[in-house]
Short mmCIF file of C-alpha atoms in Angstrom, two decimals:
data_model
loop_
_atom_site.label_atom_id
_atom_site.label_comp_id
_atom_site.label_asym_id
_atom_site.label_seq_id
_atom_site.Cartn_x
_atom_site.Cartn_y
_atom_site.Cartn_z
CA UNK O 1 -36.09 33.56 26.29
CA UNK O 2 -34.25 32.29 29.26
CA UNK O 3 -35.53 29.42 31.31
CA UNK O 4 -35.41 30.53 34.91
CA UNK O 5 -36.10 28.86 38.17
CA UNK O 6 -39.67 27.52 38.28
CA UNK O 7 -42.38 28.90 40.51
CA UNK O 8 -44.05 32.28 40.74
CA UNK O 9 -40.82 34.19 41.29
CA UNK O 10 -39.17 32.79 38.19
CA UNK O 11 -42.28 33.24 36.07
CA UNK O 12 -42.61 36.86 37.23
CA UNK O 13 -39.00 37.58 36.40
CA UNK O 14 -39.32 36.06 32.96
CA UNK O 15 -42.64 37.77 32.24
CA UNK O 16 -41.18 41.13 33.26
CA UNK O 17 -38.15 40.72 31.01
CA UNK O 18 -40.36 39.82 28.06
CA UNK O 19 -42.65 42.78 28.62
CA UNK O 20 -39.80 45.24 29.12
CA UNK O 21 -38.40 44.23 25.75
CA UNK O 22 -41.78 44.18 23.98
CA UNK O 23 -43.30 47.38 25.36
CA UNK O 24 -40.46 49.17 27.04
CA UNK O 25 -39.68 49.34 30.75
CA UNK O 26 -41.59 52.58 31.29
CA UNK O 27 -44.73 51.27 29.57
CA UNK O 28 -44.92 48.04 31.54
CA UNK O 29 -47.03 47.84 34.71
CA UNK O 30 -46.83 45.43 37.60
CA UNK O 31 -50.40 44.37 36.75
CA UNK O 32 -49.29 43.32 33.27
CA UNK O 33 -46.30 41.43 34.61
CA UNK O 34 -48.46 39.59 37.13
CA UNK O 35 -51.05 38.79 34.48
CA UNK O 36 -48.52 37.32 32.08
CA UNK O 37 -46.95 35.27 34.86
CA UNK O 38 -50.40 34.01 35.84
CA UNK O 39 -50.24 35.33 39.39
CA UNK O 40 -51.82 38.18 41.32
CA UNK O 41 -50.23 41.57 41.91
CA UNK O 42 -50.12 40.67 45.57
CA UNK O 43 -47.90 37.75 44.67
CA UNK O 44 -45.64 40.09 42.71
CA UNK O 45 -45.16 42.27 45.75
CA UNK O 46 -44.46 39.26 47.94
CA UNK O 47 -41.39 38.64 45.78
CA UNK O 48 -40.25 42.07 44.60
CA UNK O 49 -40.31 45.65 45.90
CA UNK O 50 -41.21 47.08 42.51
CA UNK O 51 -40.71 46.57 38.80
CA UNK O 52 -37.34 48.27 38.85
CA UNK O 53 -35.84 46.50 41.84
CA UNK O 54 -36.59 43.11 40.36
CA UNK O 55 -33.92 43.78 37.75
CA UNK O 56 -31.36 44.32 40.51
CA UNK O 57 -32.48 41.37 42.51
CA UNK O 58 -29.10 39.65 42.42
CA UNK O 59 -26.92 42.68 43.17
CA UNK O 60 -26.73 42.28 46.93
CA UNK O 61 -25.91 38.58 46.60
CA UNK O 62 -23.22 39.28 44.00
CA UNK O 63 -21.68 41.98 46.15
CA UNK O 64 -21.62 39.71 49.18
CA UNK O 65 -19.98 36.93 47.18
CA UNK O 66 -17.24 39.29 46.01
CA UNK O 67 -16.67 40.77 49.45
CA UNK O 68 -16.44 37.28 50.97
CA UNK O 69 -13.97 36.21 48.31
CA UNK O 70 -11.76 39.23 48.98
CA UNK O 71 -11.93 38.58 52.71
CA UNK O 72 -11.17 34.89 52.22
CA UNK O 73 -8.16 35.29 49.93
CA UNK O 74 -4.86 33.98 51.32
CA UNK O 75 -3.19 36.34 53.79
CA UNK O 76 -0.21 36.89 51.50
CA UNK O 77 -2.32 37.65 48.43
CA UNK O 78 -1.87 41.16 47.05
CA UNK O 79 -4.89 43.44 46.60
CA UNK O 80 -5.33 42.58 42.95
CA UNK O 81 -4.99 38.86 43.71
CA UNK O 82 -7.81 39.26 46.22
CA UNK O 83 -9.91 40.96 43.57
CA UNK O 84 -9.04 38.10 41.24
CA UNK O 85 -10.56 35.74 43.80
CA UNK O 86 -13.70 37.91 43.76
CA UNK O 87 -13.85 37.68 39.97
CA UNK O 88 -13.59 33.92 40.18
CA UNK O 89 -16.56 33.99 42.54
CA UNK O 90 -18.50 36.09 40.04
CA UNK O 91 -17.72 33.52 37.38
CA UNK O 92 -19.73 31.00 39.35
CA UNK O 93 -22.78 33.30 39.20
CA UNK O 94 -22.54 34.79 35.72
CA UNK O 95 -23.36 31.61 33.87
CA UNK O 96 -26.70 32.30 32.16
CA UNK O 97 -25.49 34.24 29.15
CA UNK O 98 -28.94 34.64 27.57
CA UNK O 99 -30.37 36.07 30.74
CA UNK O 100 -27.50 38.52 31.22
CA UNK O 101 -27.72 39.66 27.59
CA UNK O 102 -31.46 40.23 27.88
CA UNK O 103 -31.15 42.04 31.17
CA UNK O 104 -28.47 44.31 29.77
CA UNK O 105 -30.67 45.19 26.78
CA UNK O 106 -33.40 46.20 29.20
CA UNK O 107 -31.01 48.30 31.31
CA UNK O 108 -29.59 49.98 28.23
CA UNK O 109 -33.10 50.91 27.10
CA UNK O 110 -33.97 53.09 30.08
CA UNK O 111 -32.12 56.02 31.65
CA UNK O 112 -33.49 55.43 35.16
CA UNK O 113 -32.25 51.82 35.04
CA UNK O 114 -28.82 52.93 33.87
CA UNK O 115 -28.68 55.35 36.76
CA UNK O 116 -29.66 52.59 39.17
CA UNK O 117 -26.96 50.36 37.71
CA UNK O 118 -24.36 53.08 38.24
CA UNK O 119 -25.37 53.39 41.88
CA UNK O 120 -25.08 49.61 42.34
CA UNK O 121 -21.64 49.68 40.76
CA UNK O 122 -20.57 52.49 43.05
CA UNK O 123 -21.77 50.56 46.08
CA UNK O 124 -19.93 47.48 44.90
CA UNK O 125 -16.72 49.49 44.51
CA UNK O 126 -17.09 50.91 48.01
CA UNK O 127 -17.77 47.48 49.50
CA UNK O 128 -14.72 45.94 47.85
CA UNK O 129 -12.55 48.86 48.89
CA UNK O 130 -13.66 48.31 52.47
CA UNK O 131 -12.96 44.59 52.21
CA UNK O 132 -9.43 45.34 51.02
CA UNK O 133 -8.91 47.89 53.79
CA UNK O 134 -10.00 45.22 56.28
CA UNK O 135 -7.16 43.08 54.93
CA UNK O 136 -4.72 45.82 55.89
CA UNK O 137 -4.33 47.26 52.40
CA UNK O 138 -3.47 50.99 52.50
CA UNK O 139 -6.08 53.52 51.49
CA UNK O 140 -4.52 54.56 48.19
CA UNK O 141 -3.55 51.01 47.24
CA UNK O 142 -7.08 49.80 47.94
CA UNK O 143 -8.67 52.58 45.90
CA UNK O 144 -6.31 52.08 42.96
CA UNK O 145 -6.81 48.31 43.02
CA UNK O 146 -10.57 48.69 43.00
CA UNK O 147 -10.56 51.11 40.09
CA UNK O 148 -8.40 48.71 38.12
CA UNK O 149 -10.15 45.56 39.32
CA UNK O 150 -13.65 46.88 38.75
CA UNK O 151 -12.44 47.71 35.27
CA UNK O 152 -11.69 44.03 34.73
CA UNK O 153 -15.13 43.17 36.14
CA UNK O 154 -16.92 45.46 33.68
CA UNK O 155 -14.79 44.82 30.60
CA UNK O 156 -15.16 41.08 31.25
CA UNK O 157 -18.91 41.47 31.47
CA UNK O 158 -19.11 43.45 28.23
CA UNK O 159 -16.89 40.89 26.49
CA UNK O 160 -18.92 38.02 27.86
CA UNK O 161 -22.31 39.31 26.69
CA UNK O 162 -21.01 40.56 23.33
CA UNK O 163 -22.63 39.02 20.28
CA UNK O 164 -21.00 35.79 19.26
CA UNK O 165 -19.11 35.16 22.49
CA UNK O 166 -19.34 31.64 23.83
CA UNK O 167 -16.52 31.68 26.40
CA UNK O 168 -17.28 31.69 30.10
CA UNK O 169 -17.19 34.82 32.24
CA UNK O 170 -14.59 33.23 34.51
CA UNK O 171 -12.23 32.49 31.63
CA UNK O 172 -12.58 35.99 30.18
CA UNK O 173 -12.09 37.67 33.56
CA UNK O 174 -8.95 35.67 34.27
CA UNK O 175 -7.51 36.57 30.88
CA UNK O 176 -8.30 40.25 31.34
CA UNK O 177 -6.75 40.29 34.79
CA UNK O 178 -3.55 38.99 33.22
CA UNK O 179 -3.85 41.64 30.54
CA UNK O 180 -4.26 44.34 33.18
CA UNK O 181 -1.05 43.18 34.81
CA UNK O 182 0.55 43.31 31.41
CA UNK O 183 -0.50 46.87 30.54
CA UNK O 184 0.44 48.19 33.97
CA UNK O 185 3.93 46.75 33.82
CA UNK O 186 6.50 49.51 33.20
CA UNK O 187 7.45 49.48 29.54
CA UNK O 188 10.57 51.60 29.82
CA UNK O 189 13.47 51.01 32.16
CA UNK O 190 12.81 47.29 31.97
CA UNK O 191 12.01 46.72 28.29
CA UNK O 192 10.71 43.22 28.83
CA UNK O 193 8.07 42.90 26.22
CA UNK O 194 6.17 45.98 25.14
CA UNK O 195 2.51 45.53 24.44
CA UNK O 196 3.02 44.90 20.77
CA UNK O 197 0.47 44.04 18.10
CA UNK O 198 -2.00 42.55 20.53
CA UNK O 199 -5.30 42.96 18.76
CA UNK O 200 -7.91 42.11 21.30
CA UNK O 201 -10.67 43.79 19.31
CA UNK R 1 -11.02 83.10 48.29
CA UNK R 2 -9.01 82.35 45.22
CA UNK R 3 -7.58 85.07 43.05
CA UNK R 4 -8.59 84.26 39.51
CA UNK R 5 -7.85 85.91 36.19
CA UNK R 6 -8.91 89.54 36.23
CA UNK R 7 -11.76 90.97 34.20
CA UNK R 8 -15.46 90.25 34.12
CA UNK R 9 -15.05 86.51 33.54
CA UNK R 10 -12.80 86.03 36.53
CA UNK R 11 -14.96 88.23 38.75
CA UNK R 12 -18.06 86.29 37.73
CA UNK R 13 -16.42 82.98 38.47
CA UNK R 14 -15.27 84.13 41.87
CA UNK R 15 -18.61 85.75 42.75
CA UNK R 16 -20.43 82.55 41.77
CA UNK R 17 -18.19 80.37 43.92
CA UNK R 18 -18.68 82.65 46.91
CA UNK R 19 -22.45 82.69 46.52
CA UNK R 20 -22.69 78.93 46.00
CA UNK R 21 -20.92 78.42 49.30
CA UNK R 22 -22.84 81.12 51.15
CA UNK R 23 -26.37 80.38 49.92
CA UNK R 24 -26.15 77.04 48.20
CA UNK R 25 -25.96 76.37 44.49
CA UNK R 26 -29.71 75.92 44.10
CA UNK R 27 -30.50 79.18 45.86
CA UNK R 28 -28.14 81.32 43.81
CA UNK R 29 -29.38 83.14 40.71
CA UNK R 30 -27.47 84.46 37.73
CA UNK R 31 -28.74 87.93 38.65
CA UNK R 32 -27.09 87.65 42.07
CA UNK R 33 -23.83 86.44 40.58
CA UNK R 34 -23.78 89.30 38.07
CA UNK R 35 -24.60 91.82 40.76
CA UNK R 36 -21.82 90.69 43.05
CA UNK R 37 -19.34 90.69 40.16
CA UNK R 38 -20.47 94.20 39.24
CA UNK R 39 -21.57 93.31 35.73
CA UNK R 40 -24.89 92.85 33.93
CA UNK R 41 -26.66 89.54 33.39
CA UNK R 42 -26.03 90.02 29.69
CA UNK R 43 -22.29 90.01 30.45
CA UNK R 44 -22.72 86.79 32.41
CA UNK R 45 -24.28 85.08 29.43
CA UNK R 46 -21.57 86.35 27.14
CA UNK R 47 -19.12 84.30 29.19
CA UNK R 48 -21.10 81.31 30.46
CA UNK R 49 -24.02 79.20 29.26
CA UNK R 50 -25.59 79.04 32.73
CA UNK R 51 -24.71 78.93 36.41
CA UNK R 52 -24.02 75.21 36.31
CA UNK R 53 -21.81 75.12 33.24
CA UNK R 54 -19.51 77.76 34.64
CA UNK R 55 -18.32 75.21 37.19
CA UNK R 56 -17.31 72.86 34.38
CA UNK R 57 -15.72 75.57 32.34
CA UNK R 58 -12.30 73.95 32.29
CA UNK R 59 -13.41 70.38 31.55
CA UNK R 60 -13.11 70.53 27.78
CA UNK R 61 -9.67 72.10 28.01
CA UNK R 62 -8.50 69.52 30.53
CA UNK R 63 -9.80 66.67 28.38
CA UNK R 64 -8.06 68.05 25.31
CA UNK R 65 -4.79 68.39 27.20
CA UNK R 66 -4.97 64.78 28.34
CA UNK R 67 -5.93 63.46 24.91
CA UNK R 68 -3.08 65.42 23.30
CA UNK R 69 -0.62 64.07 25.85
CA UNK R 70 -1.73 60.49 25.16
CA UNK R 71 -1.45 61.08 21.43
CA UNK R 72 1.96 62.70 21.81
CA UNK R 73 3.54 60.03 24.01
CA UNK R 74 6.54 58.21 22.47
CA UNK R 75 5.58 55.51 20.00
CA UNK R 76 7.01 52.75 22.18
CA UNK R 77 5.24 53.93 25.34
CA UNK R 78 2.76 51.43 26.77
CA UNK R 79 -0.85 52.45 27.38
CA UNK R 80 -0.28 53.27 31.04
CA UNK R 81 2.84 55.25 30.19
CA UNK R 82 0.74 57.30 27.79
CA UNK R 83 -1.80 57.91 30.55
CA UNK R 84 1.10 58.88 32.79
CA UNK R 85 1.97 61.57 30.24
CA UNK R 86 -1.65 62.76 30.43
CA UNK R 87 -1.42 62.95 34.22
CA UNK R 88 1.74 65.05 33.92
CA UNK R 89 -0.21 67.40 31.66
CA UNK R 90 -2.96 67.62 34.28
CA UNK R 91 -0.34 68.50 36.85
CA UNK R 92 0.38 71.67 34.89
CA UNK R 93 -3.29 72.69 35.18
CA UNK R 94 -4.20 71.56 38.69
CA UNK R 95 -2.08 74.13 40.48
CA UNK R 96 -4.59 76.32 42.30
CA UNK R 97 -5.30 74.16 45.33
CA UNK R 98 -7.64 76.67 47.02
CA UNK R 99 -9.77 76.96 43.92
CA UNK R 100 -10.00 73.21 43.41
CA UNK R 101 -10.91 72.66 47.07
CA UNK R 102 -13.61 75.29 46.91
CA UNK R 103 -15.01 74.00 43.63
CA UNK R 104 -15.15 70.46 45.03
CA UNK R 105 -17.06 71.67 48.09
CA UNK R 106 -19.61 73.24 45.79
CA UNK R 107 -19.91 70.09 43.64
CA UNK R 108 -20.28 67.92 46.73
CA UNK R 109 -23.10 70.12 47.98
CA UNK R 110 -25.48 69.53 45.08
CA UNK R 111 -26.74 66.30 43.53
CA UNK R 112 -27.22 67.78 40.06
CA UNK R 113 -23.61 68.98 40.06
CA UNK R 114 -22.38 65.56 41.14
CA UNK R 115 -24.31 64.02 38.28
CA UNK R 116 -22.80 66.51 35.85
CA UNK R 117 -19.35 65.69 37.19
CA UNK R 118 -19.95 61.99 36.63
CA UNK R 119 -20.94 62.65 33.03
CA UNK R 120 -17.81 64.71 32.47
CA UNK R 121 -15.71 61.92 33.94
CA UNK R 122 -17.37 59.39 31.68
CA UNK R 123 -16.67 61.57 28.64
CA UNK R 124 -13.07 61.94 29.70
CA UNK R 125 -12.71 58.17 30.02
CA UNK R 126 -14.19 57.66 26.55
CA UNK R 127 -11.94 60.31 25.02
CA UNK R 128 -8.80 58.78 26.53
CA UNK R 129 -9.86 55.29 25.47
CA UNK R 130 -10.22 56.57 21.92
CA UNK R 131 -6.83 58.27 22.09
CA UNK R 132 -5.24 54.97 23.16
CA UNK R 133 -7.06 53.06 20.42
CA UNK R 134 -5.69 55.59 17.91
CA UNK R 135 -2.21 54.60 19.12
CA UNK R 136 -2.95 51.02 18.13
CA UNK R 137 -3.74 49.75 21.63
CA UNK R 138 -6.19 46.85 21.57
CA UNK R 139 -9.75 47.40 22.73
CA UNK R 140 -9.51 45.46 25.98
CA UNK R 141 -6.06 46.81 26.84
CA UNK R 142 -7.25 50.38 26.24
CA UNK R 143 -10.35 49.93 28.38
CA UNK R 144 -8.42 48.30 31.23
CA UNK R 145 -5.73 50.98 31.13
CA UNK R 146 -8.31 53.74 31.28
CA UNK R 147 -10.13 52.22 34.26
CA UNK R 148 -6.82 51.92 36.09
CA UNK R 149 -5.42 55.25 34.90
CA UNK R 150 -8.58 57.23 35.60
CA UNK R 151 -8.39 55.70 39.06
CA UNK R 152 -5.00 57.32 39.52
CA UNK R 153 -6.43 60.59 38.19
CA UNK R 154 -9.25 60.59 40.76
CA UNK R 155 -7.33 59.26 43.76
CA UNK R 156 -4.61 61.81 43.06
CA UNK R 157 -7.18 64.58 42.96
CA UNK R 158 -8.77 63.50 46.24
CA UNK R 159 -5.32 63.25 47.85
CA UNK R 160 -4.31 66.63 46.49
CA UNK R 161 -7.34 68.54 47.79
CA UNK R 162 -7.42 66.71 51.13
CA UNK R 163 -7.06 68.89 54.22
CA UNK R 164 -3.48 69.52 55.10
CA UNK R 165 -1.94 68.43 51.83
CA UNK R 166 0.69 70.73 50.40
CA UNK R 167 2.27 68.48 47.75
CA UNK R 168 1.66 69.17 44.07
CA UNK R 169 -0.86 67.23 42.00
CA UNK R 170 1.88 66.15 39.61
CA UNK R 171 3.99 64.68 42.40
CA UNK R 172 1.06 62.83 43.93
CA UNK R 173 -0.10 61.46 40.58
CA UNK R 174 3.35 60.18 39.73
CA UNK R 175 3.63 58.46 43.09
CA UNK R 176 0.21 56.86 42.74
CA UNK R 177 0.97 55.65 39.23
CA UNK R 178 4.01 53.88 40.67
CA UNK R 179 1.81 52.46 43.42
CA UNK R 180 -0.69 51.19 40.84
CA UNK R 181 2.12 49.37 39.07
CA UNK R 182 3.10 47.96 42.40
CA UNK R 183 -0.32 46.63 43.41
CA UNK R 184 -0.94 45.11 39.99
CA UNK R 185 2.32 43.20 40.01
CA UNK R 186 1.70 39.49 40.64
CA UNK R 187 2.52 38.72 44.25
CA UNK R 188 2.69 34.96 44.03
CA UNK R 189 2.46 32.14 41.50
CA UNK R 190 4.61 32.68 38.45
CA UNK R 191 5.61 36.33 38.69
CA UNK R 192 7.86 36.21 35.66
CA UNK R 193 5.49 35.30 32.89
CA UNK R 194 1.95 36.28 33.79
CA UNK R 195 0.73 36.68 30.23
CA UNK R 196 1.90 33.58 28.44
CA UNK R 197 -1.42 31.97 27.81
CA UNK R 198 -3.10 35.16 26.72
CA UNK R 199 -4.98 34.25 23.59
CA UNK R 200 -6.68 37.12 21.86
CA UNK R 201 -10.37 37.50 22.48
#
């Protein structure tokens, strides 16, 4: 199990993750989480809104980091370059591979958590689109960049937490961003270098 | 209202759309739809599984068209070129602007329909990813292309049904695909060789 930040908050988060995996998310109560963490239920509710929200505790922070990175990209950076800056910022946060793997297993185990995750992703996409629009990027260009860039975000995450991976999120994301540029380059007309035998499996 | 194919099926589809807009999707019954179309409930169920599924009647056909277009793209076409072929195929189906606008208003009016639409979109993305993989496209390249390409699909649809638009879906999709290529092109740094240090995952 992951070693998190010390204190009641960290112990609660770790206890919850353990219980979700042992008994299932639906079968775990706040009372059980508090008990395992050695705190009262009141303490639980001082730190988290409920047992579901604690799994999405970092979402707002992550979104803000990405929005700030898009906003702070150089003025002459294109929309996908700005998203690249956001992915670099994510790389500084997605560093605890064990924790992210465990969390994803919990999410995957429960339909209501998957739904919540989808909503968070949608919000993130909207926020980044708005950040690009604020840079003066046109509506269509912003939307297209976000679809493509959020794709890099998710594929990088899946690659990062895959069994056996040891590379950093930042490295994977940067590589995939380059690959996105590669696959979106016209292959006809300018027959530079078609996407031959690249087995990224 | 849209003029659909004649016969009971077309009358049912049109009656349903009218009632969904007049009374709301949740408040409309199959009996009411059948009555307005001048057929029996039994006839309704010969054509449609239920009042929700009839709104997604064309999804399977659309998905098959897109998958076939990806599969049938020239062997040397890159992944996004293959998706471009799929978008051209969609352009041959998305021709009834009034119908698509009306259908979207109905979908937007009901949370359960929006959820169903999301699931259909997810299935479409998976099917196109598999079609690209079958062409020998690597896993990451296929996933990235589908995120970006499905973005074009959706942005084109939203642009097409927007108030005041009169351009064809096919024209809009082609333009947006070009814009996607444009926004994903490196704007600074080393624009000539963005993929040199791409080591396979």
